[in-house]
Structure formats: C-alpha cells, structure tokens
mmCIF file of C-alpha atoms in Angstrom:
data_model
loop_
_atom_site.group_PDB
_atom_site.id
_atom_site.type_symbol
_atom_site.label_atom_id
_atom_site.label_comp_id
_atom_site.label_asym_id
_atom_site.label_seq_id
_atom_site.Cartn_x
_atom_site.Cartn_y
_atom_site.Cartn_z
ATOM 1 C CA ILE I 13 0.000 0.000 0.000
ATOM 2 C CA ALA I 14 1.651 3.242 -1.121
ATOM 3 C CA GLY I 15 -0.658 5.724 0.609
ATOM 4 C CA ILE I 16 0.134 9.089 -0.942
ATOM 5 C CA THR I 17 2.828 9.599 -3.528
ATOM 6 C CA GLN I 18 4.178 12.912 -4.791
ATOM 7 C CA ALA I 19 6.339 13.713 -7.786
ATOM 8 C CA PRO I 20 8.880 15.020 -8.313
ATOM 9 C CA THR I 21 10.808 14.613 -5.059
ATOM 10 C CA SER I 22 12.649 17.828 -5.749
ATOM 11 C CA GLN I 23 12.915 20.341 -8.561
ATOM 12 C CA ILE I 24 14.877 23.436 -9.448
ATOM 13 C CA LEU I 25 12.874 25.741 -11.681
ATOM 14 C CA ALA I 26 13.600 28.975 -13.492
ATOM 15 C CA ALA I 27 11.334 31.894 -12.636
ATOM 16 C CA GLY I 28 8.500 32.297 -15.108
ATOM 17 C CA ARG I 29 8.275 28.606 -15.956
ATOM 18 C CA ARG I 30 5.136 26.546 -15.522
ATOM 19 C CA MET I 31 5.283 23.557 -13.170
ATOM 20 C CA THR I 32 2.847 20.871 -12.071
ATOM 21 C CA LEU I 33 3.362 18.960 -8.852
ATOM 22 C CA ARG I 34 1.680 15.588 -8.877
ATOM 23 C CA CYS I 35 -0.137 13.887 -6.008
ATOM 24 C CA THR I 36 -1.811 10.477 -6.060
ATOM 25 C CA GLN I 37 -3.453 8.555 -3.243
ATOM 26 C CA ASP I 38 -4.656 4.958 -3.219
ATOM 27 C CA MET I 39 -6.698 5.073 -0.018
ATOM 28 C CA ARG I 40 -9.936 6.181 -1.727
ATOM 29 C CA HIS I 41 -10.006 9.252 0.493
ATOM 30 C CA ASN I 42 -12.530 11.906 -0.401
ATOM 31 C CA ALA I 43 -10.677 15.040 0.686
ATOM 32 C CA MET I 44 -7.259 16.168 -0.504
ATOM 33 C CA TYR I 45 -5.114 19.160 0.377
ATOM 34 C CA TRP I 46 -2.020 21.040 -0.752
ATOM 35 C CA TYR I 47 0.169 22.771 1.835
ATOM 36 C CA ARG I 48 3.429 24.638 1.680
ATOM 37 C CA GLN I 49 5.928 24.545 4.522
ATOM 38 C CA ASP I 50 8.458 27.336 5.013
ATOM 39 C CA LEU I 51 11.087 27.660 7.708
ATOM 40 C CA GLY I 52 9.714 29.312 10.846
ATOM 41 C CA LEU I 53 6.126 29.129 9.648
ATOM 42 C CA GLY I 54 3.407 26.574 10.135
ATOM 43 C CA LEU I 55 2.019 24.564 7.267
ATOM 44 C CA ARG I 56 -0.184 26.824 5.145
ATOM 45 C CA LEU I 57 -3.088 25.548 3.115
ATOM 46 C CA ILE I 58 -2.963 26.439 -0.582
ATOM 47 C CA HIS I 59 -5.981 24.650 -2.035
ATOM 48 C CA TYR I 60 -8.200 21.779 -1.028
ATOM 49 C CA SER I 61 -10.796 19.449 -2.495
ATOM 50 C CA ASN I 62 -13.538 17.871 -0.414
ATOM 51 C CA THR I 63 -14.634 15.461 -3.154
ATOM 52 C CA ALA I 64 -13.775 14.685 -6.758
ATOM 53 C CA GLY I 65 -14.964 17.507 -9.007
ATOM 54 C CA THR I 66 -14.802 20.230 -6.344
ATOM 55 C CA THR I 67 -11.979 22.501 -5.192
ATOM 56 C CA GLY I 68 -11.586 25.383 -2.761
ATOM 57 C CA LYS I 69 -9.072 28.082 -1.891
ATOM 58 C CA GLY I 70 -7.015 27.937 1.248
ATOM 59 C CA GLU I 71 -4.984 30.567 3.050
ATOM 60 C CA VAL I 72 -2.403 31.213 0.287
ATOM 61 C CA PRO I 73 -3.933 30.338 -3.117
ATOM 62 C CA ASP I 74 -2.455 33.121 -5.280
ATOM 63 C CA GLY I 75 -0.217 31.858 -8.066
ATOM 64 C CA TYR I 76 -1.467 28.274 -7.741
ATOM 65 C CA SER I 77 -4.264 26.273 -9.328
ATOM 66 C CA VAL I 78 -5.592 22.759 -8.775
ATOM 67 C CA SER I 79 -7.953 20.287 -10.370
ATOM 68 C CA ARG I 80 -9.678 17.143 -9.087
ATOM 69 C CA ALA I 81 -10.824 15.108 -12.055
ATOM 70 C CA ASN I 82 -11.006 11.867 -10.055
ATOM 71 C CA THR I 83 -10.685 10.607 -6.478
ATOM 72 C CA ASP I 84 -7.033 9.609 -6.648
ATOM 73 C CA ASP I 85 -5.242 12.559 -8.247
ATOM 74 C CA PHE I 86 -4.859 16.158 -7.126
ATOM 75 C CA PRO I 87 -2.219 18.056 -9.163
ATOM 76 C CA LEU I 88 -1.001 21.513 -8.160
ATOM 77 C CA THR I 89 0.083 23.885 -10.936
ATOM 78 C CA LEU I 90 2.256 26.968 -10.711
ATOM 79 C CA ALA I 91 1.389 28.910 -13.864
ATOM 80 C CA SER I 92 4.433 31.204 -13.768
ATOM 81 C CA ALA I 93 6.804 30.392 -10.911
ATOM 82 C CA VAL I 94 8.317 33.143 -8.757
ATOM 83 C CA PRO I 95 11.160 32.879 -6.208
ATOM 84 C CA SER I 96 8.727 33.334 -3.290
ATOM 85 C CA GLN I 97 7.213 29.986 -4.248
ATOM 86 C CA THR I 98 10.409 28.255 -3.171
ATOM 87 C CA SER I 99 9.168 25.898 -0.483
ATOM 88 C CA VAL I 100 8.439 22.322 0.472
ATOM 89 C CA TYR I 101 5.030 21.266 -0.798
ATOM 90 C CA PHE I 102 3.011 18.569 0.942
ATOM 91 C CA CYS I 103 -0.081 16.859 -0.362
ATOM 92 C CA ALA I 104 -2.442 15.315 2.190
ATOM 93 C CA SER I 105 -5.697 13.399 2.203
ATOM 94 C CA SER I 106 -8.449 12.516 4.664
ATOM 95 C CA PRO I 107 -11.311 10.027 4.479
ATOM 96 C CA GLY I 108 -14.298 12.346 4.921
ATOM 97 C CA THR I 109 -15.732 15.055 2.722
ATOM 98 C CA GLY I 110 -14.462 18.017 4.735
ATOM 99 C CA GLY I 111 -17.292 18.308 7.236
ATOM 100 C CA SER I 112 -15.763 16.329 10.065
ATOM 101 C CA ALA I 113 -12.624 16.211 12.184
ATOM 102 C CA ASP I 114 -10.715 13.666 10.128
ATOM 103 C CA THR I 115 -7.039 12.882 10.451
ATOM 104 C CA GLN I 116 -5.008 14.063 7.493
ATOM 105 C CA TYR I 117 -2.345 11.791 6.007
ATOM 106 C CA PHE I 118 0.621 13.343 4.259
ATOM 107 C CA GLY I 119 2.697 12.520 1.228
ATOM 108 C CA PRO I 120 6.521 12.679 1.328
ATOM 109 C CA GLY I 121 6.688 16.216 -0.064
ATOM 110 C CA THR I 122 8.227 18.002 -3.030
ATOM 111 C CA ARG I 123 11.100 20.389 -2.452
ATOM 112 C CA LEU I 124 10.825 23.193 -5.026
ATOM 113 C CA THR I 125 13.420 25.865 -5.646
ATOM 114 C CA VAL I 126 12.589 28.763 -7.975
ATOM 115 C CA LEU I 127 15.570 30.756 -9.192
ATOM 116 C CA GLY V 7 -7.756 36.284 14.440
ATOM 117 C CA GLN V 8 -6.189 32.876 14.525
ATOM 118 C CA ASN V 9 -2.928 32.208 16.286
ATOM 119 C CA ILE V 10 -1.069 29.167 17.546
ATOM 120 C CA ASP V 11 2.014 29.455 19.722
ATOM 121 C CA GLN V 12 4.504 26.763 20.635
ATOM 122 C CA PRO V 13 8.166 26.957 21.629
ATOM 123 C CA THR V 14 10.614 26.979 18.741
ATOM 124 C CA GLU V 15 13.047 24.482 20.220
ATOM 125 C CA MET V 16 13.454 22.280 23.278
ATOM 126 C CA THR V 17 16.220 20.005 24.509
ATOM 127 C CA ALA V 18 15.799 16.934 26.686
ATOM 128 C CA THR V 19 17.791 13.922 27.811
ATOM 129 C CA GLU V 20 17.293 10.351 26.687
ATOM 130 C CA GLY V 21 15.090 8.485 29.160
ATOM 131 C CA ALA V 22 13.565 11.657 30.595
ATOM 132 C CA ILE V 23 10.119 13.252 30.215
ATOM 133 C CA VAL V 24 9.362 16.377 28.196
ATOM 134 C CA GLN V 25 6.229 18.497 27.879
ATOM 135 C CA ILE V 26 5.629 20.560 24.748
ATOM 136 C CA ASN V 27 3.057 23.309 25.193
ATOM 137 C CA CYS V 28 0.710 24.827 22.646
ATOM 138 C CA THR V 29 -1.598 27.805 23.131
ATOM 139 C CA TYR V 30 -4.165 28.814 20.583
ATOM 140 C CA GLN V 31 -6.732 31.419 19.628
ATOM 141 C CA THR V 32 -8.955 30.349 16.762
ATOM 142 C CA SER V 33 -12.323 31.240 15.289
ATOM 143 C CA GLY V 34 -14.326 28.118 15.974
ATOM 144 C CA PHE V 35 -12.831 24.945 17.386
ATOM 145 C CA ASN V 36 -13.259 21.363 16.254
ATOM 146 C CA GLY V 37 -10.372 19.794 18.066
ATOM 147 C CA LEU V 38 -6.593 19.889 18.328
ATOM 148 C CA PHE V 39 -4.090 17.642 16.591
ATOM 149 C CA TRP V 40 -0.465 16.827 17.294
ATOM 150 C CA TYR V 41 1.800 15.595 14.509
ATOM 151 C CA GLN V 42 5.419 14.449 14.512
ATOM 152 C CA GLN V 43 7.748 15.425 11.698
ATOM 153 C CA HIS V 44 11.265 14.058 11.333
ATOM 154 C CA ALA V 45 13.678 16.232 9.375
ATOM 155 C CA GLY V 46 13.079 15.916 5.645
ATOM 156 C CA GLU V 47 9.988 13.762 6.093
ATOM 157 C CA ALA V 48 6.220 14.116 6.099
ATOM 158 C CA PRO V 49 4.202 14.964 9.221
ATOM 159 C CA THR V 50 2.637 11.900 10.828
ATOM 160 C CA PHE V 51 -0.409 11.876 13.113
ATOM 161 C CA LEU V 52 0.130 11.469 16.860
ATOM 162 C CA SER V 53 -3.058 12.491 18.651
ATOM 163 C CA TYR V 54 -6.392 14.271 18.521
ATOM 164 C CA ASN V 55 -8.231 15.938 21.414
ATOM 165 C CA VAL V 56 -11.657 17.528 21.214
ATOM 166 C CA LEU V 57 -12.757 17.221 24.847
ATOM 167 C CA ASP V 58 -10.926 18.519 27.920
ATOM 168 C CA GLY V 59 -8.572 16.112 29.579
ATOM 169 C CA LEU V 60 -5.717 13.749 28.982
ATOM 170 C CA GLU V 61 -5.476 11.189 26.184
ATOM 171 C CA GLU V 62 -2.775 8.565 26.712
ATOM 172 C CA LYS V 63 -1.261 6.516 23.925
ATOM 173 C CA GLY V 64 1.795 4.532 24.948
ATOM 174 C CA ARG V 65 4.726 6.825 25.728
ATOM 175 C CA PHE V 66 2.847 9.842 24.351
ATOM 176 C CA SER V 67 -0.023 11.703 26.030
ATOM 177 C CA SER V 68 -1.892 14.807 24.966
ATOM 178 C CA PHE V 69 -3.876 17.189 27.148
ATOM 179 C CA LEU V 70 -6.468 19.801 26.239
ATOM 180 C CA SER V 71 -8.088 22.669 28.124
ATOM 181 C CA ARG V 72 -10.576 24.415 25.849
ATOM 182 C CA SER V 73 -11.356 27.174 28.356
ATOM 183 C CA LYS V 74 -7.663 28.112 28.534
ATOM 184 C CA GLY V 75 -6.913 27.582 24.832
ATOM 185 C CA TYR V 76 -4.094 25.287 25.882
ATOM 186 C CA SER V 77 -2.732 21.876 25.038
ATOM 187 C CA TYR V 78 0.410 19.945 25.757
ATOM 188 C CA LEU V 79 2.100 16.854 24.401
ATOM 189 C CA LEU V 80 3.898 14.742 27.001
ATOM 190 C CA LEU V 81 6.609 12.366 25.884
ATOM 191 C CA LYS V 82 7.886 9.826 28.413
ATOM 192 C CA GLU V 83 10.957 7.579 28.405
ATOM 193 C CA LEU V 84 12.510 9.640 25.650
ATOM 194 C CA GLN V 85 14.388 7.812 22.937
ATOM 195 C CA MET V 86 16.846 9.202 20.417
ATOM 196 C CA LYS V 87 14.314 8.500 17.653
ATOM 197 C CA ASP V 88 11.967 11.031 19.296
ATOM 198 C CA SER V 89 14.218 13.814 17.994
ATOM 199 C CA ALA V 90 11.854 15.553 15.595
ATOM 200 C CA SER V 91 9.592 18.553 15.232
ATOM 201 C CA TYR V 92 6.201 18.396 16.909
ATOM 202 C CA LEU V 93 3.398 20.300 15.216
ATOM 203 C CA CYS V 94 0.299 21.554 16.985
ATOM 204 C CA ALA V 95 -2.770 22.252 14.820
ATOM 205 C CA THR V 96 -6.317 23.287 15.609
ATOM 206 C CA MET V 97 -9.325 22.497 13.435
ATOM 207 C CA ASP V 98 -11.443 25.560 12.828
ATOM 208 C CA SER V 99 -15.184 25.936 12.261
ATOM 209 C CA ASN V 100 -14.725 25.007 8.566
ATOM 210 C CA TYR V 101 -12.839 21.827 9.521
ATOM 211 C CA GLN V 102 -9.614 23.274 8.167
ATOM 212 C CA LEU V 103 -6.360 22.832 10.093
ATOM 213 C CA ILE V 104 -4.504 25.877 11.411
ATOM 214 C CA TRP V 105 -0.890 24.974 12.136
ATOM 215 C CA GLY V 106 1.675 26.195 14.604
ATOM 216 C CA ALA V 107 5.268 26.630 13.436
ATOM 217 C CA GLY V 108 6.342 23.500 15.288
ATOM 218 C CA THR V 109 8.676 22.706 18.176
ATOM 219 C CA LYS V 110 12.021 21.146 17.337
ATOM 220 C CA LEU V 111 12.866 18.603 20.040
ATOM 221 C CA ILE V 112 16.523 17.684 20.466
ATOM 222 C CA ILE V 113 17.293 14.559 22.495
ATOM 223 C CA LYS V 114 20.732 14.278 24.056
ATOM 224 C CA PRO V 115 22.262 11.022 25.293
#
C-alpha cells in the first residue's frame, strides 16, 4: 500500500516557468489538500478538495491552481513560478468530505526551488 | 484572528520526560491535533483531542483545556528516535487545520 505519492521529489525551476506537482493517493479518500511549509512558519493551506470535481481556496492560493478530475489525483500547478514559491510542498488526504474532524495523512513532499 | 504558539526548540535527555506546550486562539474549534515530523519527512499523526482532559497513547499523552486555549504533548521515556519537530494544529469551524510553526525537540544522550 503506497498511501500518498508525490512527484517530483525535488525540482529546481527557473522563474517564469510553468510547473505541475503531482499527487496520487490509493486510499480512496474523499478530501485532498495542498500545503506549503516554510522555515519558521506553520504549514499553510494552498488549495483543497472535499470530493472529486470540487476545489476550494485555502490561506495562500495566489499563483497556484488545482484540479480534481477523479478521487485519486490532485495536481497543483504553478502557472508562472516566482522565487517566493520556493518551499516544500506537501499533499495530504483525509477520508471524509471536509465536514468532520478527520485525520489528514501526508505525502513525502516536493522540495521546489525557484531561481 | 487565529494564532497558535509553541516553543521553537526544546532540549531533553534520553530516558527523561518532556512536555511541549501549545496555546491557541482560533475562530471556531473542532479539536486539536499533534503531529510528529522528522527532518526531511512528512508529518505523521500522533493524537487528537476535542474534549478537555488527557489522552494517553503509549509513551505519548496529549492534554487539552478548551477554556484556557491550551494543550500539551507529554513524551515519556525519551528515545533518540523522538528527535523531531512536533506540530500543533487546531481544526477551525470550517474543519480546516490551522498549524503552529512547530517545536524542534533535540534529544541528548
């Protein structure tokens, strides 16, 4: 059982380039989330999806977009990367549909550097 | 506003007990989570409290006081593998997690 996988593991990207971070879960969880983690700050929610076909904005959505075409996949796209998007990105999932206090399970993360 | 405070770093000795505190102010409250995160790895779930009191799970216990906006994580019989960051997070009225910056715990032999 893989749980949640993310790709790539790490990436160095030139500013202005487009980049998609991939996230796949095999637990049939309804809700999925994208966070960024920066030194000295707590995890910050970028976007979330309570069920396939729906998405919502989190605390820091600007510069990012997501889609949820099916239950398993939740890609995060940076349309035109900027250096302030240098961070570690974590994908997470939880069983429910966002209306209950479910535990979130995290993928291994993607370390992104924008130069 | 929403705010979660926890110490940036703590040091403890192998075999000892350590208490990591977390204070919070959030709009709406649907419970408090503790996660462990080893360097370079993903956060992993430790505990969840929604009612006041102590929840014990092996060497780890978590306490919550909703009236004081306060929680702590208690780690007993510390082992070197417990060296990690410990993240406190509250669940708000929209069932979204609000995260503290984490407490880096250093265990010395």
